[in-house]
XYZ file of C-alpha atoms in Angstrom:
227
model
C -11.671 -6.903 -7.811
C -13.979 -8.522 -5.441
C -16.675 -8.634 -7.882
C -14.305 -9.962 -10.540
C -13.824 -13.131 -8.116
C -10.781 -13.597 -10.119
C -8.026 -13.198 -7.345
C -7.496 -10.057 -4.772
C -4.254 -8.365 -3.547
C -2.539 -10.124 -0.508
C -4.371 -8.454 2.149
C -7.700 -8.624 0.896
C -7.435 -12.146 0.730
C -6.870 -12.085 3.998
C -10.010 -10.125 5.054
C -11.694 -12.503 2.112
C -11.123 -15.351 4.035
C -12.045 -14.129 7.147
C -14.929 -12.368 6.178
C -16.014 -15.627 4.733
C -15.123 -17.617 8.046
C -16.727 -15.062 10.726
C -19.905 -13.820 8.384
C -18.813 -10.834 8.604
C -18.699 -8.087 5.475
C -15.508 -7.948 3.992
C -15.502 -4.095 4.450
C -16.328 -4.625 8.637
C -13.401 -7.565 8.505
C -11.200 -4.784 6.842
C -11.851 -2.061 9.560
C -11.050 -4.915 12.304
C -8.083 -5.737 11.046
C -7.020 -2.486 10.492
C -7.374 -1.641 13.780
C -5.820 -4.291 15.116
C -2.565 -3.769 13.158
C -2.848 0.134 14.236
C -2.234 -1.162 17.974
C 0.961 -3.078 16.988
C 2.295 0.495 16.075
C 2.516 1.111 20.226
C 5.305 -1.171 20.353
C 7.576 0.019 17.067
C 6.670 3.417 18.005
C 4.698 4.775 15.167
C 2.762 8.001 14.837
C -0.641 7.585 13.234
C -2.114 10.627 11.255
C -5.188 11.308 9.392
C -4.752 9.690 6.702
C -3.948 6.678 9.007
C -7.387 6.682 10.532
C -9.123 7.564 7.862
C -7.773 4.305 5.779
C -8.500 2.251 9.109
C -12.523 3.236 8.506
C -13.216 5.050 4.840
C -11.741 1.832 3.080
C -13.749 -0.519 4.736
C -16.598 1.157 4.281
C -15.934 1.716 0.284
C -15.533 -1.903 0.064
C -18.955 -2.794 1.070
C -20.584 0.796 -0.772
C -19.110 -0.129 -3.742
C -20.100 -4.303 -3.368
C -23.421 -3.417 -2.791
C -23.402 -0.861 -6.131
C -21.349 -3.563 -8.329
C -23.829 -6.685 -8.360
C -22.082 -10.589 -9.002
C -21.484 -11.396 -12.719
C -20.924 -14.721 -13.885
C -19.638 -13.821 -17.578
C -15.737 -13.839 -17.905
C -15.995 -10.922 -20.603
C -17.351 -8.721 -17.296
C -15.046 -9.690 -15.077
C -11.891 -9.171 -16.826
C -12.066 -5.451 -17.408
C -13.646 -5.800 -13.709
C -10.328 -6.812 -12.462
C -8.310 -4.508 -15.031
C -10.418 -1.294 -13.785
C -9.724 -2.393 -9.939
C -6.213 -2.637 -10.186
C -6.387 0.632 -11.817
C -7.953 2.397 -9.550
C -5.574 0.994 -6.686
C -2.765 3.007 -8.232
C -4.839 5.846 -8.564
C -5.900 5.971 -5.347
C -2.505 5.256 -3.830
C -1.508 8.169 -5.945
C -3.674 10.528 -4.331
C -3.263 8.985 -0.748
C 0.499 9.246 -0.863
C 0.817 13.026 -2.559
C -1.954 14.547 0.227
C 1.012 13.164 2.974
C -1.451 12.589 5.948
C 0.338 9.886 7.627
C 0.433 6.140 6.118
C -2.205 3.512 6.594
C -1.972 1.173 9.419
C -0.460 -1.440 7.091
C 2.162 0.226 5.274
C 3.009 1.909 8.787
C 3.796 -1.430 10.339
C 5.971 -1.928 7.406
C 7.971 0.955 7.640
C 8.289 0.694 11.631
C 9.248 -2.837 11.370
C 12.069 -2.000 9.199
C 13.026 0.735 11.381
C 12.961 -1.203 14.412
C 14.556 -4.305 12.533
C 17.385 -3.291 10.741
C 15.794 -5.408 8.031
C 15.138 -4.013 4.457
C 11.513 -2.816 3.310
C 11.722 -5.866 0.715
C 12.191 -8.076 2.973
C 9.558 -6.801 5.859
C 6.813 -6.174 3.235
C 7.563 -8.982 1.507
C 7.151 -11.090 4.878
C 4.258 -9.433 5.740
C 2.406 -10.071 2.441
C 3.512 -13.302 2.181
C 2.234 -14.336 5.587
C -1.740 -12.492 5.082
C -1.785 -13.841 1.566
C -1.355 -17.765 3.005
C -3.332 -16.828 5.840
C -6.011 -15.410 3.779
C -5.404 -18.455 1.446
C -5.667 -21.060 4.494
C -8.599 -19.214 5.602
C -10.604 -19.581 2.038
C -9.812 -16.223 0.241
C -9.480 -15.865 -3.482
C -6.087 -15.863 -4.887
C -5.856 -16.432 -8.695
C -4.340 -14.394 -11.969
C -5.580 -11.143 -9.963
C -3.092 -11.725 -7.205
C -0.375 -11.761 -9.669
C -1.378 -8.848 -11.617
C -1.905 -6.719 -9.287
C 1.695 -7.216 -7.490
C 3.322 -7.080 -11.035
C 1.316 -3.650 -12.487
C 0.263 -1.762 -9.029
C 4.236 -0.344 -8.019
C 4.203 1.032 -11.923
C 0.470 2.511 -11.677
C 1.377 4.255 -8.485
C 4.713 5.417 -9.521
C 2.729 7.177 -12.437
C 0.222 8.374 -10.730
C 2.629 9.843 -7.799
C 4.362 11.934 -11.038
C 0.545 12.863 -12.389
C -0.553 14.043 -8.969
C 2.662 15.833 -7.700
C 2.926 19.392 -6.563
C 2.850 22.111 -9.105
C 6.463 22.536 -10.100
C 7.677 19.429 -11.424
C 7.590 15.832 -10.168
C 8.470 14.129 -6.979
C 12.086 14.576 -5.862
C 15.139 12.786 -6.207
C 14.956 9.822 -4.123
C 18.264 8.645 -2.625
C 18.147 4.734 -2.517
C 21.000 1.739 -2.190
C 20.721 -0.714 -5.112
C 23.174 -3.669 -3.988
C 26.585 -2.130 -2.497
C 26.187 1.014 -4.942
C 24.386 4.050 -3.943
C 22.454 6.489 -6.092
C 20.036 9.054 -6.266
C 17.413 9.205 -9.225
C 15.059 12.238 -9.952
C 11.521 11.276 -10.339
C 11.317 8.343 -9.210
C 9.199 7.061 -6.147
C 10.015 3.896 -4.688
C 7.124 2.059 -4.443
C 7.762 -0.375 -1.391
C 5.546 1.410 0.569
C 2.954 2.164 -1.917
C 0.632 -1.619 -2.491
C 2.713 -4.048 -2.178
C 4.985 -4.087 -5.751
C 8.928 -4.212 -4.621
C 10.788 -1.660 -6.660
C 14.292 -3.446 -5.966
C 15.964 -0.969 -4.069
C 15.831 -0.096 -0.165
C 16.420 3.393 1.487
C 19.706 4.734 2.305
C 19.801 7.016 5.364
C 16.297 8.027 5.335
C 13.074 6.071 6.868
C 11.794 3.899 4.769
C 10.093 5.644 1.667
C 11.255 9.425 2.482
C 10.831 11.626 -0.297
C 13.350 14.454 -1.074
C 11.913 17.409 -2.350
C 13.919 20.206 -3.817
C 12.568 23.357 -2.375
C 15.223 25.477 -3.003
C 18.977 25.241 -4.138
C 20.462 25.443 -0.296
C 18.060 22.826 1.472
C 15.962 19.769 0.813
C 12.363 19.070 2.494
C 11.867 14.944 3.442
C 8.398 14.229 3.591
C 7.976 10.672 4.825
C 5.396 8.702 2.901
């Protein structure tokens, strides 16, 4: 998406335009930034786990591996399926990151323990959130264009795919019980996908922290695995 220069997801235009305003890499601005949100989790109380570390330093570095693989192109007829293959691979890899269950990256964690700690509903905390990096990032010089908007339209459907291609042997993700206006409901195989990259799936938790997954285990009892 980088490489596409055709517009990046909210938070990378964040670490775009401060990347482009300290020097440094994009991937090293990522790894900052993702650190600094991971101490804001002291406050709302959240538990980092592997996967949470692992996102803080692995991305970063993948960023600037995979910049210094992909080299600038110029013609549109490259960039296009440039931007179609990295929006792609965002809901593949949230896929995979959200079925291993090692703990949420520092981002999405600061979503979910704001809403805890709020009240408020994950719509309206990750929409905030976004909102505020993506003008930041804007303000600051990053790239927002047709990429920004694709890849909040297609990347809660890509992810809610790929959570049903990479679920455990034995059927597909739970039922997840959610609150659509004043009406409750619970609907098998379906993942909200608030928490996933940043689409809003229209419906907030009931109950449950924000993105819990019910899994069936057995008739008599249900498993949550928060995601």
């Amino acid at each position: 998406m980088i490489r596409a220069a055709l517009g990046l997801d909210p938070w990378d235009v964040f670490h775009q335009g401060l990347s482009r305003l300290t020097g440094l890499s994009i991937g090293v601005v990522s790894i900052v930034v993702g650190a600094a949100v991971l101490l804001l989790w002291w406050p709302i109380r959240q538990r980092p786990g592997l996967g949470t570390v692992s996102n803080v330093f692995v991305v970063g570095l993948a960023m600037d591996g995979t910049c210094r693989l992909v080299p600038h192109v110029e013609a549109l007829a490259v960039r296009v399926p440039l931007l179609l293959a990295g929006v792609a691979l965002n809901g593949l890899a949230t896929g995979l990151y959200i079925t291993a269950r090692f703990g949420p990256g520092p981002r999405d964690g600061l979503m979910t323990g704001l809403h805890r700690r709020t009240g408020r509903s994950v719509r309206l905390v990750r929409t905030g959130i976004e909102v505020t990096v993506l003008a930041a990032g804007f303000a600051l010089g990053g790239g927002v264009g047709v990429g920004t908007v694709l890849y909040a339209l297609a990347i809660g459907p890509l992810a809610q795919f790929f959570l049903r291609v990479f679920a455990e042997p034995g059927g597909e993700p739970g039922p997840v019980v959610v609150r659509d206006g004043a009406k409750d409901a619970t609907r098998d195989g379906d993942v909200n996908s608030d928490t996933n990259s940043g689409a809003d799936a229209g419906s907030t938790p009931d109950v449950m922290p924000a993105s819990a997954v019910i899994r069936r285990d057995a008739p008599e009892r249900a498993v949550v695995d928060p995601i």
